Amino acid sequence: SRTFGTPTDQNKWTYSCWIKRADVGSAMAAGLSTAAASYGDESNLEFNAGADLLAFGSSNGSSWTTSLQSDKVFRDSSAWYHLMAVLDTDQASSDDRWKWYVNGTQITSFSTNTRSGQSTNHYTNSAQSHTIGSRADNSLKFDGYMAMVIFVDGQALGPTDFGKVNDDGVWVPQNYTGTYGNNGYKLTFDSSQTNGIGHDSSGNGNNWTATGFDEYSADVKVFFPVTGTASTAALGTTLRGTTPNG
């Protein structure tokens, strides 16, 4: 977990991660979650139970001001997914305020599509406690592999900032070379770094505290490939099992 500081721009950020699910059919956090001091004020990016749809919700404690759910399922436990969430609530069009990309392709069709108004602040990227791989209350723990987690504060970026199509037509990672903003970070889960698995490799020093590992906590894989074809691409160090709370 990590408590964020003052953001570069709370209304604008980009979250990118590579995941490979080990368990399908169960609700689990897919990325960044946030909770304010008052219970119920929260934002969560996750897969829902049963249907395996990608979902995002942001609540002010009394209602869900944003509630999005894809109508596409994500059930392939043999494949890597590159997930990107992009927020820019200053956009005039509601469709441009929140964008999802999976393996470089934008999700444009939703089974649930409730979006907040222009310039609305969400709890993500606020000066609150943030978690990766579970909700802030330690529920819905992610089960699978996770690699190369990047958060960029103050910019609404596109998928080609983090990935590309290789010669085999496969979406693969590429190194992000831009800036990160005040709360931005890059987690490579390399336990040999100064601050261990939670070390921030962006240069910002926004290190995370890794807690709550299960029995797979020692199973850290180096160079786990993007699979599905004969083509492979390095993701760097990859964390296996139920992820830490941060």
mmCIF file with all atom_site columns, N, CA and C in Angstrom, residues 144-145 197 213-222 224 237-241:
data_model
loop_
_atom_site.group_PDB
_atom_site.id
_atom_site.type_symbol
_atom_site.label_atom_id
_atom_site.label_alt_id
_atom_site.label_comp_id
_atom_site.label_asym_id
_atom_site.label_entity_id
_atom_site.label_seq_id
_atom_site.pdbx_PDB_ins_code
_atom_site.Cartn_x
_atom_site.Cartn_y
_atom_site.Cartn_z
_atom_site.occupancy
_atom_site.B_iso_or_equiv
_atom_site.pdbx_formal_charge
_atom_site.auth_seq_id
_atom_site.auth_comp_id
_atom_site.auth_asym_id
_atom_site.auth_atom_id
_atom_site.pdbx_PDB_model_num
ATOM 1  N N  . GLY A 1 144 ? -2.955 -14.382 -9.493  1.00 0.00 ? 144 GLY A N  1
ATOM 2  C CA . GLY A 1 144 ? -2.366 -14.542 -10.807 1.00 0.00 ? 144 GLY A CA 1
ATOM 3  C C  . GLY A 1 144 ? -0.990 -13.928 -10.856 1.00 0.00 ? 144 GLY A C  1
ATOM 4  N N  . TYR A 1 145 ? -0.546 -13.602 -12.052 1.00 0.00 ? 145 TYR A N  1
ATOM 5  C CA . TYR A 1 145 ? 0.735  -12.938 -12.267 1.00 0.00 ? 145 TYR A CA 1
ATOM 6  C C  . TYR A 1 145 ? 0.486  -11.459 -12.549 1.00 0.00 ? 145 TYR A C  1
ATOM 7  N N  . ILE A 1 197 ? 10.384 -5.568  -3.390  1.00 0.00 ? 197 ILE A N  1
ATOM 8  C CA . ILE A 1 197 ? 9.339  -5.687  -4.398  1.00 0.00 ? 197 ILE A CA 1
ATOM 9  C C  . ILE A 1 197 ? 8.581  -4.377  -4.588  1.00 0.00 ? 197 ILE A C  1
ATOM 10 N N  . PHE A 1 213 ? 1.221  -11.319 1.679   1.00 0.00 ? 213 PHE A N  1
ATOM 11 C CA . PHE A 1 213 ? 1.463  -12.400 0.729   1.00 0.00 ? 213 PHE A CA 1
ATOM 12 C C  . PHE A 1 213 ? 0.872  -13.702 1.250   1.00 0.00 ? 213 PHE A C  1
ATOM 13 N N  . ASP A 1 214 ? 0.434  -14.581 0.338   1.00 0.00 ? 214 ASP A N  1
ATOM 14 C CA . ASP A 1 214 ? -0.034 -15.904 0.732   1.00 0.00 ? 214 ASP A CA 1
ATOM 15 C C  . ASP A 1 214 ? 1.100  -16.902 0.567   1.00 0.00 ? 214 ASP A C  1
ATOM 16 N N  . GLU A 1 215 ? 0.797  -18.168 0.451   1.00 0.00 ? 215 GLU A N  1
ATOM 17 C CA . GLU A 1 215 ? 1.804  -19.222 0.411   1.00 0.00 ? 215 GLU A CA 1
ATOM 18 C C  . GLU A 1 215 ? 2.699  -19.144 -0.808  1.00 0.00 ? 215 GLU A C  1
ATOM 19 N N  . TYR A 1 216 ? 2.298  -18.363 -1.835  1.00 0.00 ? 216 TYR A N  1
ATOM 20 C CA . TYR A 1 216 ? 3.094  -18.243 -3.047  1.00 0.00 ? 216 TYR A CA 1
ATOM 21 C C  . TYR A 1 216 ? 4.061  -17.065 -2.997  1.00 0.00 ? 216 TYR A C  1
ATOM 22 N N  . SER A 1 217 ? 4.228  -16.488 -1.826  1.00 0.00 ? 217 SER A N  1
ATOM 23 C CA . SER A 1 217 ? 4.966  -15.223 -1.746  1.00 0.00 ? 217 SER A CA 1
ATOM 24 C C  . SER A 1 217 ? 6.398  -15.322 -2.245  1.00 0.00 ? 217 SER A C  1
ATOM 25 N N  . ALA A 1 218 ? 7.007  -16.494 -2.164  1.00 0.00 ? 218 ALA A N  1
ATOM 26 C CA . ALA A 1 218 ? 8.401  -16.634 -2.598  1.00 0.00 ? 218 ALA A CA 1
ATOM 27 C C  . ALA A 1 218 ? 8.523  -16.931 -4.083  1.00 0.00 ? 218 ALA A C  1
ATOM 28 N N  . ASP A 1 219 ? 7.407  -17.163 -4.745  1.00 0.00 ? 219 ASP A N  1
ATOM 29 C CA . ASP A 1 219 ? 7.425  -17.584 -6.143  1.00 0.00 ? 219 ASP A CA 1
ATOM 30 C C  . ASP A 1 219 ? 7.447  -16.370 -7.045  1.00 0.00 ? 219 ASP A C  1
ATOM 31 N N  . VAL A 1 220 ? 8.587  -15.729 -7.151  1.00 0.00 ? 220 VAL A N  1
ATOM 32 C CA . VAL A 1 220 ? 8.760  -14.560 -8.000  1.00 0.00 ? 220 VAL A CA 1
ATOM 33 C C  . VAL A 1 220 ? 9.485  -14.990 -9.269  1.00 0.00 ? 220 VAL A C  1
ATOM 34 N N  . LYS A 1 221 ? 8.859  -14.814 -10.403 1.00 0.00 ? 221 LYS A N  1
ATOM 35 C CA . LYS A 1 221 ? 9.397  -15.279 -11.672 1.00 0.00 ? 221 LYS A CA 1
ATOM 36 C C  . LYS A 1 221 ? 10.118 -14.144 -12.392 1.00 0.00 ? 221 LYS A C  1
ATOM 37 N N  . VAL A 1 222 ? 11.252 -14.426 -12.937 1.00 0.00 ? 222 VAL A N  1
ATOM 38 C CA . VAL A 1 222 ? 11.969 -13.477 -13.776 1.00 0.00 ? 222 VAL A CA 1
ATOM 39 C C  . VAL A 1 222 ? 11.820 -13.901 -15.228 1.00 0.00 ? 222 VAL A C  1
ATOM 40 N N  . PHE A 1 224 ? 8.925  -13.776 -17.495 1.00 0.00 ? 224 PHE A N  1
ATOM 41 C CA . PHE A 1 224 ? 7.766  -14.601 -17.853 1.00 0.00 ? 224 PHE A CA 1
ATOM 42 C C  . PHE A 1 224 ? 7.213  -14.061 -19.158 1.00 0.00 ? 224 PHE A C  1
ATOM 43 N N  . THR A 1 237 ? 10.579 -8.794  -13.981 1.00 0.00 ? 237 THR A N  1
ATOM 44 C CA . THR A 1 237 ? 10.190 -9.617  -12.840 1.00 0.00 ? 237 THR A CA 1
ATOM 45 C C  . THR A 1 237 ? 8.676  -9.657  -12.708 1.00 0.00 ? 237 THR A C  1
ATOM 46 N N  . THR A 1 238 ? 8.148  -10.845 -12.408 1.00 0.00 ? 238 THR A N  1
ATOM 47 C CA . THR A 1 238 ? 6.710  -11.061 -12.359 1.00 0.00 ? 238 THR A CA 1
ATOM 48 C C  . THR A 1 238 ? 6.310  -11.664 -11.015 1.00 0.00 ? 238 THR A C  1
ATOM 49 N N  . LEU A 1 239 ? 5.300  -11.103 -10.397 1.00 0.00 ? 239 LEU A N  1
ATOM 50 C CA . LEU A 1 239 ? 4.852  -11.576 -9.106  1.00 0.00 ? 239 LEU A CA 1
ATOM 51 C C  . LEU A 1 239 ? 3.757  -12.609 -9.276  1.00 0.00 ? 239 LEU A C  1
ATOM 52 N N  . ARG A 1 240 ? 3.864  -13.732 -8.547  1.00 0.00 ? 240 ARG A N  1
ATOM 53 C CA . ARG A 1 240 ? 2.898  -14.826 -8.671  1.00 0.00 ? 240 ARG A CA 1
ATOM 54 C C  . ARG A 1 240 ? 2.152  -15.031 -7.371  1.00 0.00 ? 240 ARG A C  1
ATOM 55 N N  . GLY A 1 241 ? 0.885  -15.390 -7.523  1.00 0.00 ? 241 GLY A N  1
ATOM 56 C CA . GLY A 1 241 ? 0.067  -15.701 -6.355  1.00 0.00 ? 241 GLY A CA 1
ATOM 57 C C  . GLY A 1 241 ? -0.820 -14.527 -6.014  1.00 0.00 ? 241 GLY A C  1
#
